[in-house]
């Protein structure tokens, strides 16, 4: 195991140990969060981490989280237009959070986590896929969902373009899907040899025992879809309660749920690097 992987695992372990500790919420946070209801919206991609995080937060604080996870662009559009209302919003793509801030709909935002991309292969990697270039080998069956909701298909096409592999890989796609999770099921069942997906897909409960991940160089990742933020909305009924939740979600205890779900924690060394590289700072 290399030094980088050792460091990543040590960081995850430290987050997990923090999450298991007896005193997870500070006295100040506990007073602000004590009971009540909080409405939280997020892009659907965060749901695998958000749901167990909310269960734990409710156990600790007594706050009932009313959660909606859906297509970020649709949620963002409703918030910007004023037709939608929530107290906390965790969305993908930095520009969306910046636009909500500029419009006055969001009071502030923080970096939440980052995503990354891998080649998902069946357990045992029967086609011996060792790199993204191997997807262009003759005879390799590549699953793809080009028309999936953004950034699903768009991001994959961006990765292939950056790697200069688009025509060769597309020639190995027997059938285009419209949903990432339905298409990756073909990989999990051995009906396809590989598929480019977010790492979080390989960590989902339904696929975790069936998929392995082959690394893709970060230089091929499109910047836009990598970033997730969490922000306090101007519509928050009890802003202290909402702030307490955001503080917990971005603390080591909350961040452990995102690491375990395959995201890069904003608190990790890699997360801190991406905050600087991608400019994920609230400067409005």
Coordinates of C-alpha atoms in Angstrom, one line a residue:
X1 CA 0.0 0.0 0.0
X2 CA 1.5 3.4 -0.9
X3 CA 1.9 6.4 1.4
X4 CA -1.0 8.3 -0.2
X5 CA -3.4 5.4 0.5
X6 CA -2.1 4.9 4.0
X7 CA -2.8 8.6 4.6
X8 CA -6.3 8.4 3.2
X9 CA -7.1 5.4 5.4
X10 CA -5.7 7.0 8.5
X11 CA -7.8 10.1 7.9
X12 CA -11.0 8.0 7.4
X13 CA -10.1 6.1 10.6
X14 CA -9.7 9.3 12.5
X15 CA -13.1 10.6 11.3
X16 CA -14.8 7.3 12.2
X17 CA -13.2 7.3 15.7
X18 CA -14.5 10.9 16.1
X19 CA -18.0 9.9 15.0
X20 CA -18.0 7.1 17.6
X21 CA -17.0 9.3 20.5
X22 CA -19.4 10.0 23.3
X23 CA -19.4 13.8 23.1
X24 CA -20.1 14.6 19.5
X25 CA -21.9 18.0 19.7
X26 CA -20.5 20.9 21.6
X27 CA -22.6 22.4 24.4
X28 CA -23.2 25.6 22.3
X29 CA -24.3 23.5 19.3
X30 CA -26.5 21.3 21.5
X31 CA -28.3 24.4 22.9
X32 CA -28.9 25.7 19.3
X33 CA -30.0 22.4 17.9
X34 CA -32.2 21.1 20.8
X35 CA -35.3 19.6 19.2
X36 CA -37.5 21.1 16.5
X37 CA -37.5 20.5 12.7
X38 CA -35.1 21.5 10.0
X39 CA -35.7 21.3 6.2
X40 CA -32.7 20.2 4.2
X41 CA -32.5 19.9 0.4
X42 CA -29.5 18.4 -1.5
X43 CA -28.7 17.0 -4.9
X44 CA -29.6 13.4 -5.1
X45 CA -26.0 12.2 -5.4
X46 CA -25.4 13.1 -1.7
X47 CA -28.3 11.0 -0.4
X48 CA -26.2 7.9 0.4
X49 CA -24.2 10.0 2.9
X50 CA -27.0 12.4 4.0
X51 CA -29.5 9.8 5.1
X52 CA -27.3 8.0 7.7
X53 CA -25.8 11.4 8.7
X54 CA -29.3 12.7 9.5
X55 CA -30.2 9.6 11.5
X56 CA -27.1 10.2 13.7
X57 CA -27.7 13.9 13.9
X58 CA -31.3 13.4 15.0
X59 CA -30.1 10.9 17.6
X60 CA -27.6 13.4 19.0
X61 CA -29.6 16.7 18.8
X62 CA -33.3 15.7 18.7
X63 CA -33.7 17.8 15.6
X64 CA -36.0 16.1 13.0
X65 CA -34.5 16.5 9.5
X66 CA -37.1 16.8 6.7
X67 CA -34.9 15.8 3.8
X68 CA -35.3 16.1 0.0
X69 CA -32.6 14.8 -2.4
X70 CA -33.2 15.5 -6.1
X71 CA -31.6 16.8 -9.2
X72 CA -29.5 19.8 -8.1
X73 CA -30.2 22.0 -11.2
X74 CA -34.0 21.7 -10.7
X75 CA -33.8 22.4 -7.0
X76 CA -31.5 25.3 -7.6
X77 CA -33.8 26.7 -10.3
X78 CA -36.7 26.6 -7.9
X79 CA -34.7 28.3 -5.2
X80 CA -33.5 31.1 -7.5
X81 CA -36.9 31.7 -8.8
X82 CA -38.5 31.9 -5.4
X83 CA -40.9 29.0 -6.1
X84 CA -39.0 26.7 -3.8
X85 CA -38.0 27.1 -0.1
X86 CA -35.7 25.3 2.2
X87 CA -33.6 26.1 5.2
X88 CA -30.3 24.4 4.2
X89 CA -29.2 23.5 0.7
X90 CA -26.3 21.2 -0.2
X91 CA -25.7 21.3 -4.0
X92 CA -23.3 20.3 -6.6
X93 CA -21.4 22.8 -8.7
X94 CA -19.8 25.9 -7.1
X95 CA -21.5 28.3 -9.5
X96 CA -24.9 27.3 -8.2
X97 CA -24.0 28.2 -4.6
X98 CA -22.4 31.5 -5.8
X99 CA -25.6 32.4 -7.7
X100 CA -27.7 31.7 -4.7
X101 CA -25.5 34.0 -2.6
X102 CA -25.5 36.8 -5.2
X103 CA -29.3 36.6 -5.4
X104 CA -29.7 36.9 -1.6
X105 CA -31.4 33.5 -1.4
X106 CA -28.4 32.0 0.5
X107 CA -26.7 33.7 3.5
X108 CA -23.4 31.8 3.3
X109 CA -22.0 28.5 2.2
X110 CA -19.2 26.1 3.2
X111 CA -17.3 23.5 1.3
X112 CA -18.9 20.1 2.0
X113 CA -17.1 17.4 0.0
X114 CA -15.8 16.5 -3.4
X115 CA -16.3 13.7 -5.8
X116 CA -13.9 11.8 -8.0
X117 CA -14.2 9.3 -10.9
X118 CA -13.0 5.8 -11.4
X119 CA -13.5 2.9 -13.8
X120 CA -15.9 0.4 -12.1
X121 CA -15.2 -3.2 -13.0
X122 CA -16.8 -6.5 -11.7
X123 CA -15.2 -8.1 -8.7
X124 CA -12.1 -9.9 -9.8
X125 CA -11.7 -7.6 -12.8
X126 CA -12.1 -10.5 -15.4
X127 CA -11.3 -8.2 -18.4
X128 CA -8.1 -7.1 -16.7
X129 CA -8.9 -3.4 -16.9
X130 CA -5.9 -1.5 -15.4
X131 CA -6.4 2.0 -16.8
X132 CA -8.8 4.3 -18.6
X133 CA -6.9 3.5 -21.8
X134 CA -7.9 -0.1 -21.5
X135 CA -11.5 0.9 -22.2
X136 CA -10.5 1.4 -25.8
X137 CA -9.1 -2.2 -26.3
X138 CA -11.0 -4.2 -28.9
X139 CA -13.5 -6.5 -27.4
X140 CA -13.9 -4.6 -24.1
X141 CA -17.6 -4.2 -23.3
X142 CA -18.1 -0.7 -21.9
X143 CA -21.3 0.4 -20.1
X144 CA -22.4 4.0 -20.4
X145 CA -25.3 6.3 -19.7
X146 CA -24.5 9.2 -22.0
X147 CA -28.0 10.7 -21.7
X148 CA -28.2 10.4 -17.9
X149 CA -29.1 13.5 -16.0
X150 CA -26.2 15.9 -15.6
X151 CA -23.4 15.5 -14.7
X152 CA -23.7 11.7 -15.2
X153 CA -23.3 11.5 -19.0
X154 CA -21.7 14.9 -19.6
X155 CA -18.9 14.3 -17.1
X156 CA -18.0 10.9 -18.6
X157 CA -17.9 12.4 -22.1
X158 CA -15.6 15.2 -20.7
X159 CA -13.3 12.6 -19.2
X160 CA -13.1 10.7 -22.4
X161 CA -12.4 13.9 -24.4
X162 CA -9.6 14.9 -22.0
X163 CA -8.1 11.5 -22.3
X164 CA -8.4 11.6 -26.1
X165 CA -10.3 8.3 -26.1
X166 CA -13.8 9.3 -27.2
X167 CA -14.3 7.5 -30.6
X168 CA -12.4 4.4 -29.5
X169 CA -14.3 3.9 -26.3
X170 CA -17.7 4.8 -27.8
X171 CA -17.1 2.0 -30.3
X172 CA -17.0 -0.4 -27.4
X173 CA -20.4 0.7 -26.0
X174 CA -22.9 -1.9 -27.2
X175 CA -25.9 0.1 -25.9
X176 CA -26.3 3.6 -24.4
X177 CA -28.2 3.7 -21.2
X178 CA -30.2 6.7 -19.7
X179 CA -29.5 6.0 -16.0
X180 CA -26.0 5.6 -14.3
X181 CA -27.2 3.1 -11.7
X182 CA -29.1 1.0 -14.2
X183 CA -26.1 0.9 -16.5
X184 CA -23.6 0.1 -13.8
X185 CA -25.7 -2.8 -12.8
X186 CA -24.6 -4.5 -16.0
X187 CA -21.0 -4.2 -14.7
X188 CA -22.0 -5.6 -11.3
X189 CA -23.6 -8.6 -12.9
X190 CA -20.8 -9.2 -15.4
X191 CA -22.8 -8.2 -18.5
X192 CA -20.3 -5.4 -19.1
X193 CA -16.6 -5.2 -18.4
X194 CA -16.3 -1.6 -17.2
X195 CA -17.9 1.8 -16.8
X196 CA -16.7 5.2 -15.8
X197 CA -18.6 6.4 -12.7
X198 CA -18.1 8.5 -9.6
X199 CA -16.3 6.6 -6.8
X200 CA -19.4 6.9 -4.6
X201 CA -21.3 4.5 -7.0
X202 CA -18.9 1.7 -6.1
X203 CA -19.5 2.4 -2.4
X204 CA -23.3 2.1 -2.6
X205 CA -24.7 -0.7 -0.6
X206 CA -26.3 -2.4 -3.6
X207 CA -23.0 -2.5 -5.5
X208 CA -20.2 -2.5 -2.9
X209 CA -19.8 -6.2 -2.9
X210 CA -19.9 -6.5 -6.7
X211 CA -17.6 -3.8 -7.9
X212 CA -14.0 -2.8 -7.8
X213 CA -12.5 0.6 -8.7
X214 CA -9.6 1.3 -11.1
X215 CA -8.2 4.8 -10.7
X216 CA -8.4 7.5 -13.3
X217 CA -5.8 10.3 -13.3
X218 CA -7.3 13.5 -11.8
X219 CA -6.0 15.6 -14.7
X220 CA -8.9 14.1 -16.8
X221 CA -11.7 15.2 -14.4
X222 CA -14.0 18.1 -15.4
X223 CA -13.9 20.7 -12.6
X224 CA -17.6 21.6 -12.5
X225 CA -19.1 18.4 -11.1
X226 CA -16.4 17.8 -8.5
X227 CA -17.6 20.3 -5.9
X228 CA -20.4 20.1 -3.2
X229 CA -21.2 22.9 -0.9
X230 CA -23.7 23.4 2.0
X231 CA -25.3 26.7 2.7
X232 CA -27.7 28.5 5.1
X233 CA -30.7 29.8 3.2
X234 CA -32.4 33.1 3.9
X235 CA -35.7 31.3 4.4
X236 CA -34.4 29.4 7.5
X237 CA -37.0 29.8 10.2
X238 CA -34.5 29.2 13.0
X239 CA -31.1 30.2 11.8
X240 CA -29.3 29.1 14.9
X241 CA -30.7 25.6 14.4
X242 CA -29.7 25.6 10.7
X243 CA -26.2 26.9 11.6
X244 CA -25.7 24.2 14.2
X245 CA -26.6 21.5 11.6
X246 CA -24.2 22.9 9.0
X247 CA -21.4 23.1 11.6
X248 CA -22.0 19.5 12.5
X249 CA -22.2 18.3 8.9
X250 CA -18.8 20.0 8.2
X251 CA -17.2 18.7 11.4
X252 CA -15.2 15.5 11.6
X253 CA -18.2 13.7 12.9
X254 CA -20.4 14.7 9.9
X255 CA -17.6 14.4 7.4
X256 CA -17.1 10.7 8.3
X257 CA -20.3 9.9 6.5
X258 CA -19.1 11.4 3.3
X259 CA -15.8 9.7 3.4
X260 CA -17.5 6.4 4.0
X261 CA -19.8 7.0 1.0
X262 CA -16.9 7.5 -1.3
X263 CA -16.6 11.3 -1.3
X264 CA -13.5 13.3 -0.5
X265 CA -14.0 15.1 2.8
X266 CA -13.5 18.9 2.7
X267 CA -11.4 18.5 5.9
X268 CA -9.0 16.0 4.4
X269 CA -5.6 17.0 3.0
X270 CA -7.0 16.3 -0.5
X271 CA -10.1 18.3 0.3
X272 CA -8.1 21.3 1.5
X273 CA -6.1 21.1 -1.7
X274 CA -9.2 21.1 -3.9
X275 CA -10.7 24.0 -1.9
X276 CA -7.7 26.1 -2.9
X277 CA -7.4 24.7 -6.5
X278 CA -11.1 25.1 -7.3
X279 CA -11.7 28.3 -5.3
X280 CA -14.4 26.9 -3.1
X281 CA -14.7 29.9 -0.8
X282 CA -17.6 32.1 0.0
X283 CA -16.5 35.6 -1.0
X284 CA -19.8 37.2 -2.0

